[in-house]
XYZ file of C-alpha atoms in Angstrom:
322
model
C 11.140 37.593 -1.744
C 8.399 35.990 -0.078
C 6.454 32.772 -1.033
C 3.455 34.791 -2.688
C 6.133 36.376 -4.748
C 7.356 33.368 -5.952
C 3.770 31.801 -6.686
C 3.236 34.846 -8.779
C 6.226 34.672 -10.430
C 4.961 30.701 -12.031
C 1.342 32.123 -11.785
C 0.453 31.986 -15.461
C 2.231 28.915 -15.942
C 0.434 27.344 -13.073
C -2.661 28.531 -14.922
C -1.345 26.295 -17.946
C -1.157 23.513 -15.250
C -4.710 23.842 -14.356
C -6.046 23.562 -17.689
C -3.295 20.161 -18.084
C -5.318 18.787 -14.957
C -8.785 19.984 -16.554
C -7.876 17.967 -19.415
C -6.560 14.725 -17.113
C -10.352 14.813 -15.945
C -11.849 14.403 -19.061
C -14.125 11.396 -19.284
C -16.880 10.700 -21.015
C -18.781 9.427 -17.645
C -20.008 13.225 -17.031
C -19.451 12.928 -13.072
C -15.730 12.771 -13.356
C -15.149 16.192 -14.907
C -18.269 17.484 -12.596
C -16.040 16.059 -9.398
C -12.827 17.334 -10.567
C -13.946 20.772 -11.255
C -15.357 20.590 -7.780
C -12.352 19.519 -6.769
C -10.019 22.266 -8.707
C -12.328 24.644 -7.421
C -11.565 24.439 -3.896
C -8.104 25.356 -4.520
C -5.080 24.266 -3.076
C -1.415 25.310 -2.889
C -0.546 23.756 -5.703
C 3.163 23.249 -3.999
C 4.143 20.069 -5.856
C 3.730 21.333 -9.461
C 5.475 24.248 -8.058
C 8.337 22.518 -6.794
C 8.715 20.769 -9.979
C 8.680 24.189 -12.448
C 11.174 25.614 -9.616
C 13.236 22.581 -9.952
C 12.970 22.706 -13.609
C 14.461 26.064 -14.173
C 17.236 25.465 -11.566
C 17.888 22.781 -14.162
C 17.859 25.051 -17.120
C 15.057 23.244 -18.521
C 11.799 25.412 -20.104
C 9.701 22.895 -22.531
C 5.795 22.627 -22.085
C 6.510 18.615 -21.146
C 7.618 20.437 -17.887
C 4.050 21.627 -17.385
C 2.309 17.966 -18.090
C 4.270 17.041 -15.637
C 3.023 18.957 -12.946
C -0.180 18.563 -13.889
C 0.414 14.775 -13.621
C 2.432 15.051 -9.826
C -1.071 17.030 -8.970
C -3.666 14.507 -10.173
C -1.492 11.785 -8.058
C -1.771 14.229 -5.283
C -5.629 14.365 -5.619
C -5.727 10.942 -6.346
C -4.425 10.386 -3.230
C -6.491 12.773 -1.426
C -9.524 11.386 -2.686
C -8.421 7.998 -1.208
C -7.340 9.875 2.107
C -11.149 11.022 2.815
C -12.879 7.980 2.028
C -10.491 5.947 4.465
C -10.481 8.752 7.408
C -14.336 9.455 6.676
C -13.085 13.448 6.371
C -15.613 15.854 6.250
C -13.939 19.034 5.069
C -11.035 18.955 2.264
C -9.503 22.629 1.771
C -11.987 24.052 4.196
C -14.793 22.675 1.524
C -17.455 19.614 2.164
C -15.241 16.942 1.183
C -15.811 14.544 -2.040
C -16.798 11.406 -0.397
C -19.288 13.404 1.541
C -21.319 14.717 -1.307
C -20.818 11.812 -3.617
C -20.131 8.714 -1.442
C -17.360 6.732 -1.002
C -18.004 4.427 -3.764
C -17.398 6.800 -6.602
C -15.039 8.705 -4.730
C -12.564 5.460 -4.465
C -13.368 4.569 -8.087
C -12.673 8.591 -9.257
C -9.074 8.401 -7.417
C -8.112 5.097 -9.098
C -9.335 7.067 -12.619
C -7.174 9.653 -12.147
C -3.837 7.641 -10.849
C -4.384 5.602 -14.242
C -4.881 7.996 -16.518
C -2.251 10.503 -14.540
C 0.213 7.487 -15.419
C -1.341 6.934 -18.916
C -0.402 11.040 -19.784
C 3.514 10.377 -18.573
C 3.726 7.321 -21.153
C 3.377 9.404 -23.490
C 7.105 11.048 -22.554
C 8.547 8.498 -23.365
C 10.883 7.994 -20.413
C 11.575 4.958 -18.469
C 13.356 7.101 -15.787
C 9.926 9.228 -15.354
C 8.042 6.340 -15.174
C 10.233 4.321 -12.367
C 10.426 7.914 -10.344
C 6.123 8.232 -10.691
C 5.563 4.351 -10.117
C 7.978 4.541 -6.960
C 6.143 7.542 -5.921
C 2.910 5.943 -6.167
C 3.588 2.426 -4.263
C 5.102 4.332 -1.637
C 1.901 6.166 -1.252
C -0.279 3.177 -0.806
C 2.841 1.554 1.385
C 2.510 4.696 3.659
C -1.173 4.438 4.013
C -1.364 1.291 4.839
C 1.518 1.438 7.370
C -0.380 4.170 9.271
C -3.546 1.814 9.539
C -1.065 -0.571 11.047
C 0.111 2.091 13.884
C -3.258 3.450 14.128
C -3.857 4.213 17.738
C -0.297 2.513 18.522
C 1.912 4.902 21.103
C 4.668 2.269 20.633
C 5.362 3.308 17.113
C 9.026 4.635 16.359
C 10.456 7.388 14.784
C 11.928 5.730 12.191
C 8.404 4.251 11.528
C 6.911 7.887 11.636
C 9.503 8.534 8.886
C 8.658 5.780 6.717
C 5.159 6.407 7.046
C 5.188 10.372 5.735
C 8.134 9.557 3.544
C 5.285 7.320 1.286
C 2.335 9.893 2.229
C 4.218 13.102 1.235
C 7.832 13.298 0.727
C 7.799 10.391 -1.907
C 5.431 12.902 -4.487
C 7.709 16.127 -3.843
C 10.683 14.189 -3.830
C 9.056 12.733 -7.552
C 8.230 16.096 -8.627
C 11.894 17.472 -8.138
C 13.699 14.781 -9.615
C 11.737 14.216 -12.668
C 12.435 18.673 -13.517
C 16.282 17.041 -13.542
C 15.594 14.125 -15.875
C 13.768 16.336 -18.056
C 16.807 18.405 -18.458
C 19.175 15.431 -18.986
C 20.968 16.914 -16.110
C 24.070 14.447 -14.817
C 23.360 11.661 -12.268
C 24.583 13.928 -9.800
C 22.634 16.827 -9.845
C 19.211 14.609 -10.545
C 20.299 13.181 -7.115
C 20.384 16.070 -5.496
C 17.228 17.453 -6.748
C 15.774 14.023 -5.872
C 17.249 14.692 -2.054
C 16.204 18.325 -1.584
C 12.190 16.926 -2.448
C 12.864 13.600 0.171
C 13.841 16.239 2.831
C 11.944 19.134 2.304
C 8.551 16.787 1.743
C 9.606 15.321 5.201
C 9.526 18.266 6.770
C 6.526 20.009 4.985
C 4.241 16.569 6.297
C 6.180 16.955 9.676
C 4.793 20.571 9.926
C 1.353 19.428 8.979
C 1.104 17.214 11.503
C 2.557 19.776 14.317
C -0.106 22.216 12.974
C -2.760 19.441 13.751
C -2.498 20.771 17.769
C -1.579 24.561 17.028
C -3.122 25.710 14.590
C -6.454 27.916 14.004
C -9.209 25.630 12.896
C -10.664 28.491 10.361
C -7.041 28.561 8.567
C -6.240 24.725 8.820
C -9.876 23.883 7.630
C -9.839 20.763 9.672
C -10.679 20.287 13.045
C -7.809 20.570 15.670
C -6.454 17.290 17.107
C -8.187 15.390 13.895
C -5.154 13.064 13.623
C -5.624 11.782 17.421
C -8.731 11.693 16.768
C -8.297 9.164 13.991
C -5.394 7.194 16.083
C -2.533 9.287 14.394
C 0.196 8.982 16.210
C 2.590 12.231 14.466
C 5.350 13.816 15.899
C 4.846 16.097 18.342
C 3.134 13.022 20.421
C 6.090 10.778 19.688
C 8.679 13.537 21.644
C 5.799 13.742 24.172
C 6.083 9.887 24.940
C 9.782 10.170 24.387
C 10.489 13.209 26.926
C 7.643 12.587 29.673
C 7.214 11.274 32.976
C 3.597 10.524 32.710
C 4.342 7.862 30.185
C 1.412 5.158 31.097
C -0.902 7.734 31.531
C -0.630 9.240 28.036
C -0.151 5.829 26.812
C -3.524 4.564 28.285
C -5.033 7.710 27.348
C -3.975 7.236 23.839
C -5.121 3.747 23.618
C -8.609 4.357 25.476
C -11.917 3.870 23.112
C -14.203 6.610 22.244
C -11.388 8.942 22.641
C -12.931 12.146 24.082
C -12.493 16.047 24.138
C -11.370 15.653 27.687
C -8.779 13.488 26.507
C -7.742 15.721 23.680
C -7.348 18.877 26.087
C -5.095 16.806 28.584
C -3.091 15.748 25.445
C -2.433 19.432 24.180
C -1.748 20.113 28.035
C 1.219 17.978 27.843
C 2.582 18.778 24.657
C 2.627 22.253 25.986
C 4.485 20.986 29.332
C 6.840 19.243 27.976
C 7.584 21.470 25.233
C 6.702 19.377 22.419
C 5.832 21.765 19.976
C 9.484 23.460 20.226
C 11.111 20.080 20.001
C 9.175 18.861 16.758
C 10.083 22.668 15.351
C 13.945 22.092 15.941
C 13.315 18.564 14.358
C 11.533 19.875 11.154
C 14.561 22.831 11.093
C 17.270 20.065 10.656
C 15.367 18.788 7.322
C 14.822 21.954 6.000
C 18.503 22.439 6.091
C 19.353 18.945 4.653
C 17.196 20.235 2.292
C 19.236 23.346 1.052
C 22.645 21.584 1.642
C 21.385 19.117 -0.947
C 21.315 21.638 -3.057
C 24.930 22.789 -2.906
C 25.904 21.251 -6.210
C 23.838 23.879 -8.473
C 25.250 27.814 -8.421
C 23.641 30.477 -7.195
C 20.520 31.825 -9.025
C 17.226 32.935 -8.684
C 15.816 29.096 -8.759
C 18.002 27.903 -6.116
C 16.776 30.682 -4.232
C 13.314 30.070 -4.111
C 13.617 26.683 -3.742
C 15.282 28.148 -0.191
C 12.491 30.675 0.449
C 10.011 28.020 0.055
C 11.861 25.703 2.625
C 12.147 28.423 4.633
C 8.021 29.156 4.405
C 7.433 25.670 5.335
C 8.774 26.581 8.951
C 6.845 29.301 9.339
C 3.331 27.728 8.312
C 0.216 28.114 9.312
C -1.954 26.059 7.186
C-alpha cells in the first residue's frame, strides 16, 4: 500500500473535513470566507488531519468529533501559514500567489489570528481539558518556534539541539497534537495516548527535517518554492548544520553565510559543498533514525491496518519530493 492508497482510503472523510474547515471560515466580514476558499483551493496534503483519523482508528475510535478535530489541527496549520508568509514576505504558498501577496499583510496577520481563535473556540465546545492543554501547547510552541528562528536567523553558530527546538514548535508540536488528541478521544490509557503523542513528536521532526533537506534538492516546479529559499531568508536547517559540522572550509562558509545581500553565487558554492561533503546523505541517515523512533513508539498497539499506515506514511516521508 502506498501513500495515495491510504489518502483514498480517508478520502471521503477528508471531504467531511473540508466542509468542517469551510464552516471554521465563516464570518460575517465577507473577505474571510473569500480568503479561505482561496486558501482551500490551493490544496494541500492535508497530512495532519490525516494523521489524526489514522491515529484515531488505531485507537478504535470512529465518532464525527474525530473529524472537527482535524478540521481544527488544519485551520492551526493555516493559521500558521498565513503568519509564515507575512513574516518571510513569501511569494508562492502551494505553488499559488501567496495570501499576503494578493491581500497584504495587514489582513493576512489579522485572518490567521481569526482562525487560531475561532479554531480554539470550535474545540471548547468538546468539552475536554486534555484537548485543550494538547491544542494550547501546540499553539505556544508554534509562536516559540518562530520566534526562535528570527533569533538564529542568519546565525551559523546555532546548534542542533536548537535546530530541534526550533521545528519541534514549527511542525512536530501540530502532528504530535493531532495524534495524541485521536487517543484522548478514545479514552485510550495514559500509555498508549503517550505513545501516540511520541510517534507525532518524531515523525513531525522528521517530516520538517525533510522539508528543509528538500529546500537544496528538490525540483522548484514540484516544491513550488524557489530552491535555497531558506538561506535565502537566513535559515540555517540541517543539511547546513552537518556541512559546518563535517567541513574544513569552516570560516569560509561561515563568512559566506553571514555576508549581506546574500547572492546566487553564494547559493551555488553552498550547494557545492553540501554535495562535497555529503550533506544531503548525512541529514537522510539523520531523518531515518526519527522515522524509526517513530514506529518503535508505536510498539504498544497490535498489528492492524492503522498501525500500518501510520508506517507507510513514515516511510513516504523519506522518500519525498515535495
Amino acid at each position: 500500500m502506498n501513500f495515495q492508497d491510504i489518502f483514498k482510503i480517508y478520502e471521503d472523510e477528508l471531504r467531511e473535513v473540508e466542509k468542517e474547515l469551510i464552516n471554521i471560515f465563516k464570518s460575517d466580514a465577507t473577505l474571510i470566507p473569500t480568503i479561505g476558499t482561496y486558501i482551500i483551493n490551493s490544496g494541500g496534503k492535508r497530512l495532519r488531519p490525516l494523521f489524526l483519523l489514522i491515529s484515531a482508528d488505531l485507537a478504535g475510535y470512529r465518532e464525527y468529533k474525530r473529524v472537527i478535530m482535524a478540521a481544527v489541527i488544519e485551520a492551526l496549520h493555516t493559521a500558521s501559514l498565513l503568519h509564515d508568509d507575512v513574516v518571510d514576505e513569501a511569494e508562492l504558498r502551494r505553488g499559488q500567489v501567496s495570501a499576503n501577496r494578493i491581500w497584504g499583510n495587514q489582513v493576512t496577520v489579522l485572518l490567521g489570528d481569526y482562525l487560531y481563535a475561532k479554531a480554539l473556540h470550535v474545540s471548547v465546545a468538546q468539552e475536554s481539558l486534555q484537548i485543550m492543554e494538547a491544542l494550547s501547547w501546540a499553539t505556544s510552541q508554534m509562536a516559540e518556534g518562530e520566534i526562535l528562528q528570527l533569533m538564529k536567523a542568519g546565525d551559523p553558530t546555532i546548534t542542533f539541539n536548537e535546530y530541534i527546538k526550533i521545528i519541534t514548535g514549527k511542525t512536530a508540536g501540530l502532528i504530535r497534537a493531532a495524534c495524541r488528541i485521536a487517543g484522548i478521544l478514545a479514552k485510550l490509557p495514559e500509555g498508549k495516548i503517550e505513545a501516540l503523542t511520541e510517534f507525532g513528536q518524531h515523525i513531525g521532526i522528521a517530516f520538517q527535517m525533510i522539508d528543509d533537506i528538500l529546500d537544496y534538492v528538490a525540483d522548484e516546479s514540484e516544491l513550488g518554492k524557489k530552491l535555497g529559499k531558506d538561506l535565502m531568508e537566513g535559515k540555517i536547517t540541517l543539511p547546513l548544520i552537518e556541512l559546518i559540522k563535517k567541513t574544513q572550509e569552516k570560516e569560509e562558509i561561515i563568512n559566506t553565510i553571514k555576508s549581506d545581500g546574500f547572492s546566487e553565487e553564494n547559493l551555488l558554492k553552498i550547494l557545492n559543498y553540501l554535495r562535497q561533503y555529503n550533506c544531503i546523505e548525512s541529514s537522510m541517515e539523520i531523518v531515518k533514525n526519527y522515522v524509526d523512533k517513530a514506529k518503535k513508539a508505536l510498539e504498544i498497539f497490535p498489528d492492524s491496518d492503522a498501525r500500518q499506515r501510520l508506517f507507510r506514511i513514515a516511510d513516504y516521508i523519506l522518500l519525498r519530493s515535495k
